[in-house]
């Protein structure tokens, strides 16, 4: 079964708008929540990550919001740009183990000019 | 640094054939892993290694073998290819515990088609 559930499957946003992608997990042992960005024909690349001891982390236009009690986390992309068009994956892992990543199913984001 | 490299980029196999997907990293990372990416399913862990000589199974290990004789290399072997193994395969590496970085670095992928 999917340990990390991700929605929506696809998202179309106007340039300058806010893109929001949501993820939920069940395993309370997860203690590392990264977001990966993947362009066509390329491998995933780390975008931003959060630990459960904080509720929000911001890096430039990208923000992760984390709700430990609800077991949910989300990625917000502010002022979305056409160059942000890519597939985004949320993931979760247990750092005290081998840090194996459990991925969501991905969201294909298209930012239209 | 070349980072994580994978060969080949593309491969077509017939059912029953065997092959090895190569993965190498030049960052002296202890941890290496193989994932497969299928439409609508995200990436799923096949096998992983926490150091030379140590390997273990991930979520979807059936039909695949791995070995880790050196820190740099982590090949993935398909012993008897099946159409269900048609996928894009990614190798990743990381150095758990190094500073505060837990980032896994992914290679460019191998697109495999089994007919």
mmCIF file of C-alpha atoms in Angstrom, chain A:
data_model
loop_
_atom_site.group_PDB
_atom_site.id
_atom_site.type_symbol
_atom_site.label_atom_id
_atom_site.label_comp_id
_atom_site.label_asym_id
_atom_site.label_seq_id
_atom_site.Cartn_x
_atom_site.Cartn_y
_atom_site.Cartn_z
ATOM 1 C CA UNK A 1 0.000 0.000 0.000
ATOM 2 C CA UNK A 2 1.092 3.576 -0.594
ATOM 3 C CA UNK A 3 2.727 4.849 2.600
ATOM 4 C CA UNK A 4 2.605 8.449 1.412
ATOM 5 C CA UNK A 5 -0.484 9.734 -0.368
ATOM 6 C CA UNK A 6 -0.146 12.761 -2.653
ATOM 7 C CA UNK A 7 -2.663 15.021 -4.353
ATOM 8 C CA UNK A 8 -3.517 16.362 -6.823
ATOM 9 C CA UNK A 9 -2.201 14.199 -9.634
ATOM 10 C CA UNK A 10 -1.897 17.229 -11.901
ATOM 11 C CA UNK A 11 -2.101 20.975 -11.409
ATOM 12 C CA UNK A 12 -2.323 23.891 -13.811
ATOM 13 C CA UNK A 13 -1.508 27.342 -12.439
ATOM 14 C CA UNK A 14 -1.212 30.770 -14.012
ATOM 15 C CA UNK A 15 2.153 32.494 -13.902
ATOM 16 C CA UNK A 16 2.412 34.419 -10.646
ATOM 17 C CA UNK A 17 -0.101 32.215 -8.868
ATOM 18 C CA UNK A 18 0.346 29.890 -5.896
ATOM 19 C CA UNK A 19 0.786 26.163 -6.435
ATOM 20 C CA UNK A 20 -0.190 23.876 -3.547
ATOM 21 C CA UNK A 21 0.520 20.153 -3.366
ATOM 22 C CA UNK A 22 -0.605 18.039 -0.436
ATOM 23 C CA UNK A 23 0.702 14.841 1.109
ATOM 24 C CA UNK A 24 -0.406 12.602 3.967
ATOM 25 C CA UNK A 25 1.289 9.740 5.772
ATOM 26 C CA UNK A 26 0.372 7.090 8.322
ATOM 27 C CA UNK A 27 3.657 5.902 9.819
ATOM 28 C CA UNK A 28 4.385 8.102 12.839
ATOM 29 C CA UNK A 29 8.007 6.884 12.839
ATOM 30 C CA UNK A 30 8.740 9.011 9.759
ATOM 31 C CA UNK A 31 10.986 11.893 10.769
ATOM 32 C CA UNK A 32 12.206 13.359 7.488
ATOM 33 C CA UNK A 33 9.960 14.798 4.780
ATOM 34 C CA UNK A 34 11.653 15.931 1.554
ATOM 35 C CA UNK A 35 10.161 17.239 -1.653
ATOM 36 C CA UNK A 36 11.812 16.312 -4.935
ATOM 37 C CA UNK A 37 11.478 18.086 -8.284
ATOM 38 C CA UNK A 38 11.850 16.138 -11.515
ATOM 39 C CA UNK A 39 12.113 17.505 -15.042
ATOM 40 C CA UNK A 40 11.371 15.247 -18.040
ATOM 41 C CA UNK A 41 14.217 12.848 -18.769
ATOM 42 C CA UNK A 42 16.061 13.713 -15.554
ATOM 43 C CA UNK A 43 16.427 12.192 -12.132
ATOM 44 C CA UNK A 44 14.639 13.688 -9.123
ATOM 45 C CA UNK A 45 16.483 16.478 -7.312
ATOM 46 C CA UNK A 46 15.947 17.602 -3.734
ATOM 47 C CA UNK A 47 13.970 20.836 -3.561
ATOM 48 C CA UNK A 48 13.340 21.357 0.148
ATOM 49 C CA UNK A 49 12.943 19.173 3.227
ATOM 50 C CA UNK A 50 11.568 19.437 6.757
ATOM 51 C CA UNK A 51 11.921 17.630 10.072
ATOM 52 C CA UNK A 52 8.846 17.207 12.310
ATOM 53 C CA UNK A 53 10.148 19.542 15.017
ATOM 54 C CA UNK A 54 9.116 22.593 12.975
ATOM 55 C CA UNK A 55 5.766 23.476 11.389
ATOM 56 C CA UNK A 56 7.081 25.441 8.438
ATOM 57 C CA UNK A 57 10.222 25.836 6.377
ATOM 58 C CA UNK A 58 10.748 28.404 3.666
ATOM 59 C CA UNK A 59 13.421 28.587 0.982
ATOM 60 C CA UNK A 60 12.887 31.364 -1.521
ATOM 61 C CA UNK A 61 9.519 30.855 -3.221
ATOM 62 C CA UNK A 62 9.128 27.330 -1.819
ATOM 63 C CA UNK A 63 7.528 26.614 1.568
ATOM 64 C CA UNK A 64 6.738 23.358 3.336
ATOM 65 C CA UNK A 65 3.908 23.420 5.874
ATOM 66 C CA UNK A 66 3.890 20.498 8.296
ATOM 67 C CA UNK A 67 1.031 19.373 10.544
ATOM 68 C CA UNK A 68 2.271 16.590 12.813
ATOM 69 C CA UNK A 69 -1.068 15.909 14.517
ATOM 70 C CA UNK A 70 -2.859 15.540 11.185
ATOM 71 C CA UNK A 71 0.077 13.655 9.638
ATOM 72 C CA UNK A 72 0.013 15.961 6.646
ATOM 73 C CA UNK A 73 2.476 18.203 4.889
ATOM 74 C CA UNK A 74 2.257 20.418 1.856
ATOM 75 C CA UNK A 75 4.406 22.298 -0.626
ATOM 76 C CA UNK A 76 3.527 25.865 -1.535
ATOM 77 C CA UNK A 77 5.158 27.499 -4.545
ATOM 78 C CA UNK A 78 4.650 31.247 -4.469
ATOM 79 C CA UNK A 79 4.784 33.402 -7.610
ATOM 80 C CA UNK A 80 4.825 30.266 -9.777
ATOM 81 C CA UNK A 81 6.903 30.548 -12.946
ATOM 82 C CA UNK A 82 6.864 28.559 -16.208
ATOM 83 C CA UNK A 83 10.300 27.215 -15.232
ATOM 84 C CA UNK A 84 8.636 25.537 -12.231
ATOM 85 C CA UNK A 85 6.724 23.246 -14.609
ATOM 86 C CA UNK A 86 7.871 19.785 -13.522
ATOM 87 C CA UNK A 87 6.727 16.761 -11.560
ATOM 88 C CA UNK A 88 6.905 17.102 -7.781
ATOM 89 C CA UNK A 89 7.193 14.187 -5.382
ATOM 90 C CA UNK A 90 6.765 14.258 -1.650
ATOM 91 C CA UNK A 91 8.541 11.571 0.347
ATOM 92 C CA UNK A 92 9.110 10.389 3.892
ATOM 93 C CA UNK A 93 11.774 8.377 5.653
ATOM 94 C CA UNK A 94 13.120 7.290 9.017
ATOM 95 C CA UNK A 95 16.536 8.831 9.565
ATOM 96 C CA UNK A 96 17.619 6.433 12.305
ATOM 97 C CA UNK A 97 17.223 3.611 9.804
ATOM 98 C CA UNK A 98 18.715 3.490 6.349
ATOM 99 C CA UNK A 99 16.838 6.643 5.337
ATOM 100 C CA UNK A 100 14.947 4.743 2.651
ATOM 101 C CA UNK A 101 12.523 7.088 0.946
ATOM 102 C CA UNK A 102 8.821 6.317 0.551
ATOM 103 C CA UNK A 103 7.514 8.473 -2.285
ATOM 104 C CA UNK A 104 4.109 9.870 -3.100
ATOM 105 C CA UNK A 105 2.715 9.254 -6.576
ATOM 106 C CA UNK A 106 3.753 12.646 -7.929
ATOM 107 C CA UNK A 107 2.070 15.856 -9.104
ATOM 108 C CA UNK A 108 2.616 17.185 -12.592
ATOM 109 C CA UNK A 109 2.651 20.972 -12.355
ATOM 110 C CA UNK A 110 2.144 23.135 -15.417
ATOM 111 C CA UNK A 111 2.553 26.889 -15.073
ATOM 112 C CA UNK A 112 1.033 28.745 -18.002
ATOM 113 C CA UNK A 113 2.336 32.201 -18.991
#
